[in-house]
PDB file of N, CA and C in Angstrom:
ATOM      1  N   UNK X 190     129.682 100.022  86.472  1.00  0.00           N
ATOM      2  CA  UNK X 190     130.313 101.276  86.854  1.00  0.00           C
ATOM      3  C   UNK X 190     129.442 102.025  87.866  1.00  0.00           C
ATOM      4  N   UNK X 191     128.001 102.156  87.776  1.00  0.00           N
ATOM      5  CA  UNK X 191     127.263 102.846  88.738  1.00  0.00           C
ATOM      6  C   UNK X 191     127.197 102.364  90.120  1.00  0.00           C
ATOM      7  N   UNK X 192     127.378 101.271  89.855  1.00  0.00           N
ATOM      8  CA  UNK X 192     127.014 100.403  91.025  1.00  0.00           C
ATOM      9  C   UNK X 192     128.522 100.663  92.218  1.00  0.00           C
ATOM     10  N   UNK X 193     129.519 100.581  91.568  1.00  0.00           N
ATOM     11  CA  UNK X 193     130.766 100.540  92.380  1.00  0.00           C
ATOM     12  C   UNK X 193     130.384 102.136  92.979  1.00  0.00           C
ATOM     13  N   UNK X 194     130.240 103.193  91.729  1.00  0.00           N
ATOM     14  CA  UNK X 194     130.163 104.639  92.129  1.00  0.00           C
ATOM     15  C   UNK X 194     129.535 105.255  93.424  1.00  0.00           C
ATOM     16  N   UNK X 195     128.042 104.227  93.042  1.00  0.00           N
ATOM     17  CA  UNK X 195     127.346 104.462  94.645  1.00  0.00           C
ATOM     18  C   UNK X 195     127.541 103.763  95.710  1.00  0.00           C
ATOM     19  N   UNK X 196     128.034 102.736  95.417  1.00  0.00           N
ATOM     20  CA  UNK X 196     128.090 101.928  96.949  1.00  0.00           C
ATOM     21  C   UNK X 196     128.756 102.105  97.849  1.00  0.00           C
ATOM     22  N   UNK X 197     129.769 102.779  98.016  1.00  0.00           N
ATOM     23  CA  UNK X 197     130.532 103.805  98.854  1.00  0.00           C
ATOM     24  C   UNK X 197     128.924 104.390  99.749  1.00  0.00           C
ATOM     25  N   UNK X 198     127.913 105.007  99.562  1.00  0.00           N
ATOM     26  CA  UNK X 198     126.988 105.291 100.139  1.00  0.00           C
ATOM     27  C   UNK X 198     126.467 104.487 100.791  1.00  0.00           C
ATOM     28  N   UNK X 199     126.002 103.469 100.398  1.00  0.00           N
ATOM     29  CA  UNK X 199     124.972 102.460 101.137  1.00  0.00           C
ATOM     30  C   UNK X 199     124.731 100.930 100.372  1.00  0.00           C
ATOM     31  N   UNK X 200     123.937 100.293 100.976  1.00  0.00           N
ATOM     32  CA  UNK X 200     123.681  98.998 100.095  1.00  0.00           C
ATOM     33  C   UNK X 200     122.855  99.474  98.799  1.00  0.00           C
ATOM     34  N   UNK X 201     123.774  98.971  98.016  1.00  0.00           N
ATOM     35  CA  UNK X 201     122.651  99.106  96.613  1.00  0.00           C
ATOM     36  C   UNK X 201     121.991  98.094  96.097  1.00  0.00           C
ATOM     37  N   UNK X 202     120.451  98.139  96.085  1.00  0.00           N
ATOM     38  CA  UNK X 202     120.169  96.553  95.847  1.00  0.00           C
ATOM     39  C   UNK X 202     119.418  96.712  94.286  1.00  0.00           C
ATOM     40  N   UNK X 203     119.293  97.835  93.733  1.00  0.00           N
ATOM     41  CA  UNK X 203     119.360  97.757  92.058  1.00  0.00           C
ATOM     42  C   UNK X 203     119.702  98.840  91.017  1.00  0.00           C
ATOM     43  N   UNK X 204     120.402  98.193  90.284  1.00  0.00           N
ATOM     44  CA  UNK X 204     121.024  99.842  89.403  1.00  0.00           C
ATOM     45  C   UNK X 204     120.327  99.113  87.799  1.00  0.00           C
ATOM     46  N   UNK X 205     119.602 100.106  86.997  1.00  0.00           N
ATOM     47  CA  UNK X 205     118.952  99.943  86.016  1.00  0.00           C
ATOM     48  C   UNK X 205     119.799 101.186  84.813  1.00  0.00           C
ATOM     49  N   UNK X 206     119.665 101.030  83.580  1.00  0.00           N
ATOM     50  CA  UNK X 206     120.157 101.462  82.585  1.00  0.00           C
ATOM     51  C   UNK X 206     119.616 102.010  81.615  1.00  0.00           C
ATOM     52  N   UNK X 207     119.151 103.039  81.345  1.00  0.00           N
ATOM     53  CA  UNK X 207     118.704 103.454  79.806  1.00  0.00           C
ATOM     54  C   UNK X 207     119.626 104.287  79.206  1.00  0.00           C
ATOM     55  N   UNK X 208     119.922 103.385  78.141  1.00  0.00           N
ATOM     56  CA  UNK X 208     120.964 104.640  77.153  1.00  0.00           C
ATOM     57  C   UNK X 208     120.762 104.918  75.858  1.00  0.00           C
ATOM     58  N   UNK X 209     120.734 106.422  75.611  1.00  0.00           N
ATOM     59  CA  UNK X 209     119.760 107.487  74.637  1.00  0.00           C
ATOM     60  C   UNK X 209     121.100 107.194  73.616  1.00  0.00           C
ATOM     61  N   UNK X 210     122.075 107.300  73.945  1.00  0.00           N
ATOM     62  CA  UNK X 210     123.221 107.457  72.611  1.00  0.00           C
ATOM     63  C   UNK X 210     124.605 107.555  73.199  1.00  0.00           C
ATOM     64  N   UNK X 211     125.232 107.347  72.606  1.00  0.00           N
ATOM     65  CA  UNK X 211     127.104 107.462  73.502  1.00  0.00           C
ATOM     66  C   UNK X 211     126.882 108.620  74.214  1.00  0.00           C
ATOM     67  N   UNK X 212     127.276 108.688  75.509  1.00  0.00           N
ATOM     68  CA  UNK X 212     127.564 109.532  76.151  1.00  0.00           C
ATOM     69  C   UNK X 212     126.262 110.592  77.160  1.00  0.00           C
ATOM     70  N   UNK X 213     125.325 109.833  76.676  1.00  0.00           N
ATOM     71  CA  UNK X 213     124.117 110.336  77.322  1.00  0.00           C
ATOM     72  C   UNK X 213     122.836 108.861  77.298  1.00  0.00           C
ATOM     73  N   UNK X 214     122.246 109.140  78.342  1.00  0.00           N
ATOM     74  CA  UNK X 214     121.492 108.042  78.919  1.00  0.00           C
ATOM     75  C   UNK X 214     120.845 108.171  80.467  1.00  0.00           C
ATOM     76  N   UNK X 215     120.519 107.312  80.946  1.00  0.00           N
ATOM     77  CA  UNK X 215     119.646 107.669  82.582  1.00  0.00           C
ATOM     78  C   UNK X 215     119.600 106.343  82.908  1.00  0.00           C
ATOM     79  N   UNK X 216     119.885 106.457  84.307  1.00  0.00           N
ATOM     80  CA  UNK X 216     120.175 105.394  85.226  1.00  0.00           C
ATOM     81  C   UNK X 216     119.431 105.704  86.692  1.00  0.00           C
ATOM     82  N   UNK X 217     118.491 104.396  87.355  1.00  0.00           N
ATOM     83  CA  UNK X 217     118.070 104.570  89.050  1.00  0.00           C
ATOM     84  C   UNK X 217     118.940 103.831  89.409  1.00  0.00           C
ATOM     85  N   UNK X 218     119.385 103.699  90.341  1.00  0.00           N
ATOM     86  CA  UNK X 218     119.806 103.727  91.506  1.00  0.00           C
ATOM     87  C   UNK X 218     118.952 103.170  93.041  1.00  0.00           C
ATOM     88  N   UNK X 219     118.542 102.260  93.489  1.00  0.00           N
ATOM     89  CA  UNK X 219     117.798 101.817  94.607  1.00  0.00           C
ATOM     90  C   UNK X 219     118.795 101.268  95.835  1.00  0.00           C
ATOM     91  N   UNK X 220     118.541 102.042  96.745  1.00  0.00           N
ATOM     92  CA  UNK X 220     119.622 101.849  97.734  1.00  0.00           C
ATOM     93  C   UNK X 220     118.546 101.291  98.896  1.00  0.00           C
ATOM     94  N   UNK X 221     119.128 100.480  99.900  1.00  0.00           N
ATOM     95  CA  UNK X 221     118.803  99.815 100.988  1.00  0.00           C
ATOM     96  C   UNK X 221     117.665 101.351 101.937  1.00  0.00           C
ATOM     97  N   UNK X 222     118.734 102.248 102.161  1.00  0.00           N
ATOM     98  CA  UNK X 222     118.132 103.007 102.625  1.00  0.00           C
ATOM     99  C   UNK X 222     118.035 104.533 102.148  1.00  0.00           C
ATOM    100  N   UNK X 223     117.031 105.278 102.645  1.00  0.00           N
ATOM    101  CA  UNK X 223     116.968 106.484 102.938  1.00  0.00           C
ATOM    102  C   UNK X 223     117.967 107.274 102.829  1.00  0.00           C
ATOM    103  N   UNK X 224     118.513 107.134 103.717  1.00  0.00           N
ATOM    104  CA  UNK X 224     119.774 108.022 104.024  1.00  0.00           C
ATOM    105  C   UNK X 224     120.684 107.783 103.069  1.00  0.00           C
ATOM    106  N   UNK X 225     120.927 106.533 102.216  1.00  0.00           N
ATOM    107  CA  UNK X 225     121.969 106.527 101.699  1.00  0.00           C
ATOM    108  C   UNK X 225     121.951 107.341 100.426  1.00  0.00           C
ATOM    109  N   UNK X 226     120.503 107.364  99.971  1.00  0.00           N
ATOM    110  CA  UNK X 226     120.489 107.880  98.787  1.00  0.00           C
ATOM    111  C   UNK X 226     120.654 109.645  99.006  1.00  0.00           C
ATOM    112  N   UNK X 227     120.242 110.004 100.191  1.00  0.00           N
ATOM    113  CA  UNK X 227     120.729 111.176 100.437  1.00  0.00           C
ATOM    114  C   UNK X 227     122.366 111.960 100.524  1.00  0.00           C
ATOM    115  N   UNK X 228     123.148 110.718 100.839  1.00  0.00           N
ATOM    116  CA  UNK X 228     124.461 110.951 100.722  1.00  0.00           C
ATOM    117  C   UNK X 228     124.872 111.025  99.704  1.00  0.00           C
ATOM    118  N   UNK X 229     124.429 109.500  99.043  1.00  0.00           N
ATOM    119  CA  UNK X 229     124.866 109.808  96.896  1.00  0.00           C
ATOM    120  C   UNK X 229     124.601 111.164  96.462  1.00  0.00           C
ATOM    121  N   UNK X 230     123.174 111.551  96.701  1.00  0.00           N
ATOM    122  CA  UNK X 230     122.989 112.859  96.358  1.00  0.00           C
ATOM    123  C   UNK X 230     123.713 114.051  96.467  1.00  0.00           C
ATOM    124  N   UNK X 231     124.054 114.096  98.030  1.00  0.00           N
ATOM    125  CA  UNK X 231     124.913 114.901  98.131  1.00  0.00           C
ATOM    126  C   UNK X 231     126.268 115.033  97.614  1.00  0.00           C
ATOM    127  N   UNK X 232     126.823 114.060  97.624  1.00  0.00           N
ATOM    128  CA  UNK X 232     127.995 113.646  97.066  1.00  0.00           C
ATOM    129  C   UNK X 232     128.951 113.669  95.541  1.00  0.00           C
ATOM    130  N   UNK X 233     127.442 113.369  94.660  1.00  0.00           N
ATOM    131  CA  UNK X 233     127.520 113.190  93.491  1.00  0.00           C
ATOM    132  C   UNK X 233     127.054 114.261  92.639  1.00  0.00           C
ATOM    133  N   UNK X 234     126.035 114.673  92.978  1.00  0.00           N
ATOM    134  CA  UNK X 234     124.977 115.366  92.242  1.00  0.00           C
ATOM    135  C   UNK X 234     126.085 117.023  91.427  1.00  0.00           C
ATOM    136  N   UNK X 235     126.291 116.713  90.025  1.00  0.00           N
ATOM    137  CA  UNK X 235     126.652 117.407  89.269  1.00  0.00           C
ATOM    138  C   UNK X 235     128.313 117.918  89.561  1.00  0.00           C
ATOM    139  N   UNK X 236     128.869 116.791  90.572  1.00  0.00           N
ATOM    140  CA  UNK X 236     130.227 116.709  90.346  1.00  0.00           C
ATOM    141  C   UNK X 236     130.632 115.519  90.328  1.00  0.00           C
ATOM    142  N   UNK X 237     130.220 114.975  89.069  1.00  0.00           N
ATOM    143  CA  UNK X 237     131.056 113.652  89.156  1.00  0.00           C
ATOM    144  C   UNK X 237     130.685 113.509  87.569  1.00  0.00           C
ATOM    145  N   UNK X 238     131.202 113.210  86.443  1.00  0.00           N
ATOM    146  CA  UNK X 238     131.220 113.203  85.333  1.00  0.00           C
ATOM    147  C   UNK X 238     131.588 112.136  85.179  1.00  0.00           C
ATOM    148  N   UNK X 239     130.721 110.848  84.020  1.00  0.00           N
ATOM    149  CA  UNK X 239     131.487 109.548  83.658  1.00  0.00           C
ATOM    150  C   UNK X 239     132.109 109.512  82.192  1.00  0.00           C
ATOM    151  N   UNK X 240     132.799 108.828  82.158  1.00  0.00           N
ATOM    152  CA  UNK X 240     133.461 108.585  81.103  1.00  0.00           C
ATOM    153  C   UNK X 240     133.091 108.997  79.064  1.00  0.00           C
ATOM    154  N   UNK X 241     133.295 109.996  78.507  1.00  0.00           N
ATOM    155  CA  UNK X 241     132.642 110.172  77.553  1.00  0.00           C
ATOM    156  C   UNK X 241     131.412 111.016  77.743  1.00  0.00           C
ATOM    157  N   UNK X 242     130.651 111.158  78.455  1.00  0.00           N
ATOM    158  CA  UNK X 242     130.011 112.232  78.650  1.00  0.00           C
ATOM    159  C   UNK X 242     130.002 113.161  79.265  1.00  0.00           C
ATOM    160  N   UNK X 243     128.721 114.322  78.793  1.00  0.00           N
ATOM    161  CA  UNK X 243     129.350 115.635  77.930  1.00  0.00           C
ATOM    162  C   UNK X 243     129.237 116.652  79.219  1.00  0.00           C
ATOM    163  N   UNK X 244     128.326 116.165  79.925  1.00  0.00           N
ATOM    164  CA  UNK X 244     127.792 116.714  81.591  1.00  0.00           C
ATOM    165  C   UNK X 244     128.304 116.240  82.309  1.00  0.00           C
ATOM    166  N   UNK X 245     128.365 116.857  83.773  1.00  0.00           N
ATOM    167  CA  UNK X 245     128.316 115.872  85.240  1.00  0.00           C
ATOM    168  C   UNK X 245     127.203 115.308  85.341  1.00  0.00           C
ATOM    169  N   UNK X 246     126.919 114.347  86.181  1.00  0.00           N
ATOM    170  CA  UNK X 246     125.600 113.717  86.356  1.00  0.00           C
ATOM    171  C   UNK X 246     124.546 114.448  87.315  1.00  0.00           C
ATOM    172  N   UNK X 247     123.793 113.873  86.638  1.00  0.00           N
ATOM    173  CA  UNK X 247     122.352 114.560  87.921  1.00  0.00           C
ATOM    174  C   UNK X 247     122.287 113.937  88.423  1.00  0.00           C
ATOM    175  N   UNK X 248     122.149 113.594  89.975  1.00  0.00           N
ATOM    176  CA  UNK X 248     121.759 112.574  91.072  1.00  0.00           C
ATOM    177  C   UNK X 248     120.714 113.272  91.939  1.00  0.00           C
ATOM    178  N   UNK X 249     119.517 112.862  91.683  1.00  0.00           N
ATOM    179  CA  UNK X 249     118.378 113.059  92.535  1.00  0.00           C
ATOM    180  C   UNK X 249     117.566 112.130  92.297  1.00  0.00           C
ATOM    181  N   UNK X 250     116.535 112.191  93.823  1.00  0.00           N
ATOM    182  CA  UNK X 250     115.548 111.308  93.775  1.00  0.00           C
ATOM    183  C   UNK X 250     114.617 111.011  92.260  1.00  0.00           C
ATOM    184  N   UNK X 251     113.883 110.261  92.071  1.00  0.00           N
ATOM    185  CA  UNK X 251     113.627 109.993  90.329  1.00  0.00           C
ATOM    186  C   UNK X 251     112.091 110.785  90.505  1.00  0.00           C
ATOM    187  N   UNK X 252     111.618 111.043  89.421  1.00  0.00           N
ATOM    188  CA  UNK X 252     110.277 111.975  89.401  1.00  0.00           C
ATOM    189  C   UNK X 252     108.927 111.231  89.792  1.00  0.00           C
ATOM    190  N   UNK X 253     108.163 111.615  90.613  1.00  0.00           N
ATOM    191  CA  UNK X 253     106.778 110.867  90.718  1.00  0.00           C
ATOM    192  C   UNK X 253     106.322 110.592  89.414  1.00  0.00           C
ATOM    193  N   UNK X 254     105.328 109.276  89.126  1.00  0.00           N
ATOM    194  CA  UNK X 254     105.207 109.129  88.053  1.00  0.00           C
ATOM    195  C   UNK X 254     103.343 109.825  88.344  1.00  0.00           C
ATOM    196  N   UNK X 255     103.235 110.389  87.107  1.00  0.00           N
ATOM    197  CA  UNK X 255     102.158 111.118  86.805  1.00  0.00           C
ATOM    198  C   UNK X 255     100.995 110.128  85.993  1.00  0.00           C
ATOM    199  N   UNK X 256      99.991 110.011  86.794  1.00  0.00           N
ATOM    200  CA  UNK X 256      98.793 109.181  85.716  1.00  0.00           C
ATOM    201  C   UNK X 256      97.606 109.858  85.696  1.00  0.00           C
TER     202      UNK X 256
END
């Protein structure tokens, strides 16, 4: 499902899955380019709601990882 959602944006060359419980969970998204992920963003980001869950989605870049 994510994969069809974003690719309208750009090449997607990996969509990954973590899911916390029905209806909530977190997903990346790795697109070919730059720009594309800027369009998903724009596009998506807290108007687009999937199936069973309780929010729209968040679509932004993913958090630096902290060490």
């Amino acid at each position: 499902v994510l994969r069809s959602m974003f690719a309208p944006y750009g090449n997607v060359l990996e969509v990954h899955l973590l899911k916390k419980s029905l209806g909530s969970g977190c997903g990346f998204v790795t697109f070919e380019k730059w720009s594309s992920c800027e369009a998903a963003i724009a596009a998506l980001h807290g108007k687009t709601q999937l199936d069973g869950a309780k929010m729209p989605m968040v679509v932004k870049f993913a958090d630096a990882k902290v060490s």
